[in-house]
């Protein structure tokens, strides 16, 4: 299984070939195994799950169906059996959706109002309160990786830029070197969506004024830095 896992996580064509060859050498004597892997999985679906190919598209980290499977499993747990009538089914699904909705809102509030100690560094100044906590975590990891990568894009690989729309290690090093905060424009809009308002319910001008004002007010009151406060109301 480890061999197959290493094939799935090969992040370049060359590495994929090397690891497949290793797998063929080790398990070539197991009848039908490599033919099964080639014909059932790799031939038609390699682009769907092998890192060498999935790293070339923007997927924001959603590379498995685990989220859906998990929701399905929780629903089955709450239903307890397959004999439920429509009313029971409705109530269970409704209850679960409400919990999920509240959890998502809570995560937005956290991203919006709470500045964690690890992100008080000046580098994060323009991102705090504007991007999700998950994006901040991924950027933090890239900053750590940048200590080995330097300014070399080849060495960097820029995977997080391609797959997540976030600044990669070598890009971040340019900002660190220039002693400038990471610009919000470097972050894909996907990570800046900290609201449950569907885009198609916002008025035609593109803004829900009430919510925008509320958002600015909350951000202003949560902020303690004078410069940041000025920037918010500008
Ligand atoms: Zn890079």
PDB file of C-alpha atoms and ligand atoms in Angstrom:
ATOM      1  CA  UNK A   1       0.000   0.000   0.000  1.00  0.00           C
ATOM      2  CA  UNK A   2       2.889   2.367   0.765  1.00  0.00           C
ATOM      3  CA  UNK A   3       4.225   1.886  -2.761  1.00  0.00           C
ATOM      4  CA  UNK A   4       0.844   2.762  -4.262  1.00  0.00           C
ATOM      5  CA  UNK A   5       0.493   5.772  -1.952  1.00  0.00           C
ATOM      6  CA  UNK A   6       3.910   7.020  -3.053  1.00  0.00           C
ATOM      7  CA  UNK A   7       2.784   6.667  -6.698  1.00  0.00           C
ATOM      8  CA  UNK A   8      -0.357   8.720  -5.974  1.00  0.00           C
ATOM      9  CA  UNK A   9       1.648  11.465  -4.302  1.00  0.00           C
ATOM     10  CA  UNK A  10       4.379  11.673  -6.969  1.00  0.00           C
ATOM     11  CA  UNK A  11       4.403  15.370  -7.826  1.00  0.00           C
ATOM     12  CA  UNK A  12       6.066  15.205 -11.251  1.00  0.00           C
ATOM     13  CA  UNK A  13       5.893  13.009 -14.360  1.00  0.00           C
ATOM     14  CA  UNK A  14       9.473  11.837 -13.811  1.00  0.00           C
ATOM     15  CA  UNK A  15       8.884  10.883 -10.189  1.00  0.00           C
ATOM     16  CA  UNK A  16       5.651   9.131 -11.157  1.00  0.00           C
ATOM     17  CA  UNK A  17       7.544   6.961 -13.684  1.00  0.00           C
ATOM     18  CA  UNK A  18      10.279   6.131 -11.166  1.00  0.00           C
ATOM     19  CA  UNK A  19       7.769   5.122  -8.494  1.00  0.00           C
ATOM     20  CA  UNK A  20       5.633   3.096 -10.919  1.00  0.00           C
ATOM     21  CA  UNK A  21       8.759   1.246 -12.031  1.00  0.00           C
ATOM     22  CA  UNK A  22       9.637   0.531  -8.382  1.00  0.00           C
ATOM     23  CA  UNK A  23       6.114  -0.787  -7.849  1.00  0.00           C
ATOM     24  CA  UNK A  24       6.298  -2.984 -10.970  1.00  0.00           C
ATOM     25  CA  UNK A  25       9.671  -4.385  -9.868  1.00  0.00           C
ATOM     26  CA  UNK A  26       8.416  -5.207  -6.380  1.00  0.00           C
ATOM     27  CA  UNK A  27       5.012  -6.611  -7.318  1.00  0.00           C
ATOM     28  CA  UNK A  28       5.589  -7.782 -10.905  1.00  0.00           C
ATOM     29  CA  UNK A  29       5.217 -11.376  -9.755  1.00  0.00           C
ATOM     30  CA  UNK A  30       1.747 -10.795  -8.305  1.00  0.00           C
ATOM     31  CA  UNK A  31      -0.515 -12.018 -11.068  1.00  0.00           C
ATOM     32  CA  UNK A  32      -2.689  -9.343 -12.624  1.00  0.00           C
ATOM     33  CA  UNK A  33      -1.841  -6.595 -10.106  1.00  0.00           C
ATOM     34  CA  UNK A  34       0.021  -4.117 -12.305  1.00  0.00           C
ATOM     35  CA  UNK A  35      -2.385  -4.764 -15.210  1.00  0.00           C
ATOM     36  CA  UNK A  36      -5.270  -3.974 -12.844  1.00  0.00           C
ATOM     37  CA  UNK A  37      -3.631  -0.725 -11.666  1.00  0.00           C
ATOM     38  CA  UNK A  38      -2.803   0.304 -15.227  1.00  0.00           C
ATOM     39  CA  UNK A  39      -6.079  -0.599 -16.890  1.00  0.00           C
ATOM     40  CA  UNK A  40      -8.570   0.165 -14.122  1.00  0.00           C
ATOM     41  CA  UNK A  41      -7.024   3.255 -12.581  1.00  0.00           C
ATOM     42  CA  UNK A  42      -4.041   4.863 -14.267  1.00  0.00           C
ATOM     43  CA  UNK A  43      -5.073   4.606 -17.905  1.00  0.00           C
ATOM     44  CA  UNK A  44      -8.305   6.598 -17.496  1.00  0.00           C
ATOM     45  CA  UNK A  45      -8.142   8.327 -14.135  1.00  0.00           C
ATOM     46  CA  UNK A  46      -4.518   9.297 -13.468  1.00  0.00           C
ATOM     47  CA  UNK A  47      -5.376  12.986 -13.907  1.00  0.00           C
ATOM     48  CA  UNK A  48      -8.006  12.704 -11.178  1.00  0.00           C
ATOM     49  CA  UNK A  49      -5.873  11.475  -8.290  1.00  0.00           C
ATOM     50  CA  UNK A  50      -2.103  11.420  -9.020  1.00  0.00           C
ATOM     51  CA  UNK A  51      -0.430  14.554  -7.664  1.00  0.00           C
ATOM     52  CA  UNK A  52       1.675  14.985 -10.825  1.00  0.00           C
ATOM     53  CA  UNK A  53      -1.568  15.855 -12.632  1.00  0.00           C
ATOM     54  CA  UNK A  54      -3.828  17.191  -9.874  1.00  0.00           C
ATOM     55  CA  UNK A  55      -1.111  19.730  -8.993  1.00  0.00           C
ATOM     56  CA  UNK A  56      -1.682  21.401 -12.351  1.00  0.00           C
ATOM     57  CA  UNK A  57      -5.218  22.545 -11.666  1.00  0.00           C
ATOM     58  CA  UNK A  58      -6.870  24.874  -9.169  1.00  0.00           C
ATOM     59  CA  UNK A  59      -8.709  22.659  -6.663  1.00  0.00           C
ATOM     60  CA  UNK A  60      -8.348  24.657  -3.416  1.00  0.00           C
ATOM     61  CA  UNK A  61      -7.325  21.490  -1.597  1.00  0.00           C
ATOM     62  CA  UNK A  62     -10.534  19.586  -2.341  1.00  0.00           C
ATOM     63  CA  UNK A  63      -8.989  16.511  -3.917  1.00  0.00           C
ATOM     64  CA  UNK A  64     -11.164  13.784  -2.450  1.00  0.00           C
ATOM     65  CA  UNK A  65     -14.853  13.067  -1.957  1.00  0.00           C
ATOM     66  CA  UNK A  66     -14.237  12.718   1.781  1.00  0.00           C
ATOM     67  CA  UNK A  67     -16.369  15.762   2.675  1.00  0.00           C
ATOM     68  CA  UNK A  68     -19.400  14.333   0.878  1.00  0.00           C
ATOM     69  CA  UNK A  69     -18.831  10.833   2.238  1.00  0.00           C
ATOM     70  CA  UNK A  70     -18.537  12.202   5.752  1.00  0.00           C
ATOM     71  CA  UNK A  71     -21.836  14.124   5.424  1.00  0.00           C
ATOM     72  CA  UNK A  72     -23.518  10.997   4.044  1.00  0.00           C
ATOM     73  CA  UNK A  73     -22.206   8.901   6.903  1.00  0.00           C
ATOM     74  CA  UNK A  74     -23.460  11.395   9.546  1.00  0.00           C
ATOM     75  CA  UNK A  75     -26.886  11.474   7.885  1.00  0.00           C
ATOM     76  CA  UNK A  76     -27.107   7.672   7.969  1.00  0.00           C
ATOM     77  CA  UNK A  77     -26.080   7.701  11.631  1.00  0.00           C
ATOM     78  CA  UNK A  78     -28.903  10.103  12.503  1.00  0.00           C
ATOM     79  CA  UNK A  79     -31.505   8.248  10.457  1.00  0.00           C
ATOM     80  CA  UNK A  80     -30.583   4.982  12.238  1.00  0.00           C
ATOM     81  CA  UNK A  81     -32.487   2.830   9.720  1.00  0.00           C
ATOM     82  CA  UNK A  82     -33.686   2.911   6.131  1.00  0.00           C
ATOM     83  CA  UNK A  83     -37.414   2.873   7.043  1.00  0.00           C
ATOM     84  CA  UNK A  84     -37.793   6.563   7.949  1.00  0.00           C
ATOM     85  CA  UNK A  85     -40.781   8.418   6.506  1.00  0.00           C
ATOM     86  CA  UNK A  86     -40.517  11.700   4.625  1.00  0.00           C
ATOM     87  CA  UNK A  87     -41.203  13.880   7.672  1.00  0.00           C
ATOM     88  CA  UNK A  88     -38.460  12.219   9.722  1.00  0.00           C
ATOM     89  CA  UNK A  89     -36.057  12.477   6.818  1.00  0.00           C
ATOM     90  CA  UNK A  90     -36.870  16.168   6.348  1.00  0.00           C
ATOM     91  CA  UNK A  91     -36.335  16.946  10.038  1.00  0.00           C
ATOM     92  CA  UNK A  92     -33.011  15.113  10.207  1.00  0.00           C
ATOM     93  CA  UNK A  93     -31.628  16.706   7.031  1.00  0.00           C
ATOM     94  CA  UNK A  94     -32.915  20.133   8.113  1.00  0.00           C
ATOM     95  CA  UNK A  95     -31.277  19.780  11.553  1.00  0.00           C
ATOM     96  CA  UNK A  96     -27.957  18.688  10.089  1.00  0.00           C
ATOM     97  CA  UNK A  97     -27.941  21.521   7.545  1.00  0.00           C
ATOM     98  CA  UNK A  98     -28.629  24.043  10.296  1.00  0.00           C
ATOM     99  CA  UNK A  99     -25.699  22.715  12.347  1.00  0.00           C
ATOM    100  CA  UNK A 100     -23.446  22.838   9.299  1.00  0.00           C
ATOM    101  CA  UNK A 101     -24.613  26.363   8.464  1.00  0.00           C
ATOM    102  CA  UNK A 102     -23.842  27.536  12.008  1.00  0.00           C
ATOM    103  CA  UNK A 103     -20.420  25.883  11.964  1.00  0.00           C
ATOM    104  CA  UNK A 104     -19.521  27.627   8.707  1.00  0.00           C
ATOM    105  CA  UNK A 105     -20.737  30.974  10.059  1.00  0.00           C
ATOM    106  CA  UNK A 106     -18.675  30.439  13.218  1.00  0.00           C
ATOM    107  CA  UNK A 107     -15.580  29.724  11.116  1.00  0.00           C
ATOM    108  CA  UNK A 108     -16.194  32.970   9.171  1.00  0.00           C
ATOM    109  CA  UNK A 109     -16.540  34.909  12.426  1.00  0.00           C
ATOM    110  CA  UNK A 110     -13.272  33.412  13.627  1.00  0.00           C
ATOM    111  CA  UNK A 111     -11.496  34.443  10.422  1.00  0.00           C
ATOM    112  CA  UNK A 112     -13.125  37.837  10.602  1.00  0.00           C
ATOM    113  CA  UNK A 113     -12.555  38.855  14.199  1.00  0.00           C
ATOM    114  CA  UNK A 114      -9.919  36.709  15.861  1.00  0.00           C
ATOM    115  CA  UNK A 115      -6.247  37.387  15.252  1.00  0.00           C
ATOM    116  CA  UNK A 116      -4.291  34.391  16.377  1.00  0.00           C
ATOM    117  CA  UNK A 117      -0.921  34.960  17.969  1.00  0.00           C
ATOM    118  CA  UNK A 118       0.949  33.262  15.130  1.00  0.00           C
ATOM    119  CA  UNK A 119      -0.412  35.784  12.607  1.00  0.00           C
ATOM    120  CA  UNK A 120       0.455  39.035  14.385  1.00  0.00           C
ATOM    121  CA  UNK A 121       3.626  39.326  12.332  1.00  0.00           C
ATOM    122  CA  UNK A 122       3.732  42.369  10.004  1.00  0.00           C
ATOM    123  CA  UNK A 123       3.760  40.044   6.954  1.00  0.00           C
ATOM    124  CA  UNK A 124       0.086  39.169   7.621  1.00  0.00           C
ATOM    125  CA  UNK A 125      -1.080  42.740   8.253  1.00  0.00           C
ATOM    126  CA  UNK A 126      -3.064  43.118   5.029  1.00  0.00           C
ATOM    127  CA  UNK A 127      -4.580  39.638   5.288  1.00  0.00           C
ATOM    128  CA  UNK A 128      -5.857  39.538   8.857  1.00  0.00           C
ATOM    129  CA  UNK A 129      -9.655  39.681   8.880  1.00  0.00           C
ATOM    130  CA  UNK A 130      -9.830  39.467   5.097  1.00  0.00           C
ATOM    131  CA  UNK A 131      -8.926  35.860   4.353  1.00  0.00           C
ATOM    132  CA  UNK A 132      -9.872  32.582   6.011  1.00  0.00           C
ATOM    133  CA  UNK A 133      -7.902  30.991   8.825  1.00  0.00           C
ATOM    134  CA  UNK A 134      -7.176  28.035   6.583  1.00  0.00           C
ATOM    135  CA  UNK A 135      -5.564  30.295   3.993  1.00  0.00           C
ATOM    136  CA  UNK A 136      -3.430  31.877   6.741  1.00  0.00           C
ATOM    137  CA  UNK A 137      -2.319  28.422   7.883  1.00  0.00           C
ATOM    138  CA  UNK A 138      -1.331  27.438   4.339  1.00  0.00           C
ATOM    139  CA  UNK A 139       0.593  30.707   3.875  1.00  0.00           C
ATOM    140  CA  UNK A 140       2.343  30.169   7.207  1.00  0.00           C
ATOM    141  CA  UNK A 141       3.458  26.712   6.026  1.00  0.00           C
ATOM    142  CA  UNK A 142       4.728  28.204   2.759  1.00  0.00           C
ATOM    143  CA  UNK A 143       6.673  30.844   4.678  1.00  0.00           C
ATOM    144  CA  UNK A 144       8.360  28.060   6.627  1.00  0.00           C
ATOM    145  CA  UNK A 145       9.117  26.188   3.394  1.00  0.00           C
ATOM    146  CA  UNK A 146      10.540  29.416   1.957  1.00  0.00           C
ATOM    147  CA  UNK A 147      13.488  29.156   4.344  1.00  0.00           C
ATOM    148  CA  UNK A 148      14.800  26.312   2.139  1.00  0.00           C
ATOM    149  CA  UNK A 149      13.470  27.503  -1.220  1.00  0.00           C
ATOM    150  CA  UNK A 150      14.796  31.062  -1.400  1.00  0.00           C
ATOM    151  CA  UNK A 151      13.848  32.969  -4.565  1.00  0.00           C
ATOM    152  CA  UNK A 152      14.202  29.997  -6.911  1.00  0.00           C
ATOM    153  CA  UNK A 153      10.870  29.253  -8.607  1.00  0.00           C
ATOM    154  CA  UNK A 154      12.150  25.952 -10.017  1.00  0.00           C
ATOM    155  CA  UNK A 155      13.050  24.752  -6.572  1.00  0.00           C
ATOM    156  CA  UNK A 156       9.783  26.122  -5.213  1.00  0.00           C
ATOM    157  CA  UNK A 157       7.543  24.277  -7.680  1.00  0.00           C
ATOM    158  CA  UNK A 158       4.800  26.870  -6.979  1.00  0.00           C
ATOM    159  CA  UNK A 159       2.278  24.107  -6.240  1.00  0.00           C
ATOM    160  CA  UNK A 160       0.199  26.149  -3.786  1.00  0.00           C
ATOM    161  CA  UNK A 161      -0.072  28.998  -6.326  1.00  0.00           C
ATOM    162  CA  UNK A 162      -1.377  26.612  -8.993  1.00  0.00           C
ATOM    163  CA  UNK A 163      -3.647  24.465  -6.845  1.00  0.00           C
ATOM    164  CA  UNK A 164      -4.886  26.931  -4.202  1.00  0.00           C
ATOM    165  CA  UNK A 165      -4.413  30.412  -5.673  1.00  0.00           C
ATOM    166  CA  UNK A 166      -2.174  31.370  -2.746  1.00  0.00           C
ATOM    167  CA  UNK A 167       1.338  32.870  -2.778  1.00  0.00           C
ATOM    168  CA  UNK A 168       3.999  30.167  -2.906  1.00  0.00           C
ATOM    169  CA  UNK A 169       7.263  30.060  -0.976  1.00  0.00           C
ATOM    170  CA  UNK A 170       9.422  31.875  -3.529  1.00  0.00           C
ATOM    171  CA  UNK A 171       6.784  34.610  -4.044  1.00  0.00           C
ATOM    172  CA  UNK A 172       6.528  35.119  -0.297  1.00  0.00           C
ATOM    173  CA  UNK A 173      10.277  35.460  -0.043  1.00  0.00           C
ATOM    174  CA  UNK A 174      10.148  38.470  -2.363  1.00  0.00           C
ATOM    175  CA  UNK A 175       7.824  40.204   0.118  1.00  0.00           C
ATOM    176  CA  UNK A 176       9.930  39.162   3.103  1.00  0.00           C
ATOM    177  CA  UNK A 177      13.066  40.432   1.361  1.00  0.00           C
ATOM    178  CA  UNK A 178      11.336  43.750   0.542  1.00  0.00           C
ATOM    179  CA  UNK A 179      10.027  43.928   4.125  1.00  0.00           C
ATOM    180  CA  UNK A 180       6.513  44.485   2.780  1.00  0.00           C
ATOM    181  CA  UNK A 181       3.275  42.825   3.939  1.00  0.00           C
ATOM    182  CA  UNK A 182       1.763  40.123   1.745  1.00  0.00           C
ATOM    183  CA  UNK A 183      -0.716  41.936  -0.569  1.00  0.00           C
ATOM    184  CA  UNK A 184      -4.374  40.926  -0.476  1.00  0.00           C
ATOM    185  CA  UNK A 185      -4.337  40.911  -4.292  1.00  0.00           C
ATOM    186  CA  UNK A 186      -2.032  37.884  -4.142  1.00  0.00           C
ATOM    187  CA  UNK A 187      -4.837  35.853  -2.578  1.00  0.00           C
ATOM    188  CA  UNK A 188      -7.493  34.194  -4.764  1.00  0.00           C
ATOM    189  CA  UNK A 189     -10.977  35.576  -4.078  1.00  0.00           C
ATOM    190  CA  UNK A 190     -12.056  32.069  -2.989  1.00  0.00           C
ATOM    191  CA  UNK A 191     -10.196  32.612   0.305  1.00  0.00           C
ATOM    192  CA  UNK A 192     -11.660  36.079   0.797  1.00  0.00           C
ATOM    193  CA  UNK A 193     -15.267  34.928   0.868  1.00  0.00           C
ATOM    194  CA  UNK A 194     -16.136  35.238   4.575  1.00  0.00           C
ATOM    195  CA  UNK A 195     -19.874  35.571   4.246  1.00  0.00           C
ATOM    196  CA  UNK A 196     -22.870  33.276   3.749  1.00  0.00           C
ATOM    197  CA  UNK A 197     -24.635  35.691   1.384  1.00  0.00           C
ATOM    198  CA  UNK A 198     -25.059  33.991  -1.992  1.00  0.00           C
ATOM    199  CA  UNK A 199     -23.697  36.170  -4.780  1.00  0.00           C
ATOM    200  CA  UNK A 200     -26.954  35.985  -6.748  1.00  0.00           C
ATOM    201  CA  UNK A 201     -28.966  37.464  -3.848  1.00  0.00           C
ATOM    202  CA  UNK A 202     -26.822  40.545  -3.642  1.00  0.00           C
ATOM    203  CA  UNK A 203     -28.383  43.555  -5.420  1.00  0.00           C
ATOM    204  CA  UNK A 204     -27.485  44.245  -9.075  1.00  0.00           C
ATOM    205  CA  UNK A 205     -24.919  46.886  -8.143  1.00  0.00           C
ATOM    206  CA  UNK A 206     -22.888  44.051  -6.650  1.00  0.00           C
ATOM    207  CA  UNK A 207     -23.195  45.054  -2.990  1.00  0.00           C
ATOM    208  CA  UNK A 208     -25.468  44.402  -0.064  1.00  0.00           C
ATOM    209  CA  UNK A 209     -24.942  47.792   1.558  1.00  0.00           C
ATOM    210  CA  UNK A 210     -26.300  46.887   4.990  1.00  0.00           C
ATOM    211  CA  UNK A 211     -24.047  43.847   5.333  1.00  0.00           C
ATOM    212  CA  UNK A 212     -21.049  45.721   3.968  1.00  0.00           C
ATOM    213  CA  UNK A 213     -21.496  48.490   6.566  1.00  0.00           C
ATOM    214  CA  UNK A 214     -21.971  45.917   9.305  1.00  0.00           C
ATOM    215  CA  UNK A 215     -18.830  44.172   8.179  1.00  0.00           C
ATOM    216  CA  UNK A 216     -16.780  47.377   8.191  1.00  0.00           C
ATOM    217  CA  UNK A 217     -18.120  48.293  11.650  1.00  0.00           C
ATOM    218  CA  UNK A 218     -17.272  44.907  13.106  1.00  0.00           C
ATOM    219  CA  UNK A 219     -13.810  45.018  11.618  1.00  0.00           C
ATOM    220  CA  UNK A 220     -13.263  48.564  12.904  1.00  0.00           C
ATOM    221  CA  UNK A 221     -14.286  47.690  16.473  1.00  0.00           C
ATOM    222  CA  UNK A 222     -12.215  44.512  16.491  1.00  0.00           C
ATOM    223  CA  UNK A 223      -9.107  46.388  15.422  1.00  0.00           C
ATOM    224  CA  UNK A 224      -6.739  47.910  17.978  1.00  0.00           C
ATOM    225  CA  UNK A 225      -4.070  49.269  15.665  1.00  0.00           C
ATOM    226  CA  UNK A 226      -4.656  52.932  14.725  1.00  0.00           C
ATOM    227  CA  UNK A 227      -3.133  52.593  11.237  1.00  0.00           C
ATOM    228  CA  UNK A 228      -5.302  49.569  10.527  1.00  0.00           C
ATOM    229  CA  UNK A 229      -8.402  51.452  11.742  1.00  0.00           C
ATOM    230  CA  UNK A 230      -7.650  54.318   9.381  1.00  0.00           C
ATOM    231  CA  UNK A 231      -7.131  51.890   6.513  1.00  0.00           C
ATOM    232  CA  UNK A 232     -10.507  50.228   7.228  1.00  0.00           C
ATOM    233  CA  UNK A 233     -12.509  53.462   6.990  1.00  0.00           C
ATOM    234  CA  UNK A 234     -10.645  54.830   3.981  1.00  0.00           C
TER     235      UNK A 234
HETATM  236 ZN1  LIG B   1       6.877  29.475  -6.237  1.00  0.00          ZN
END
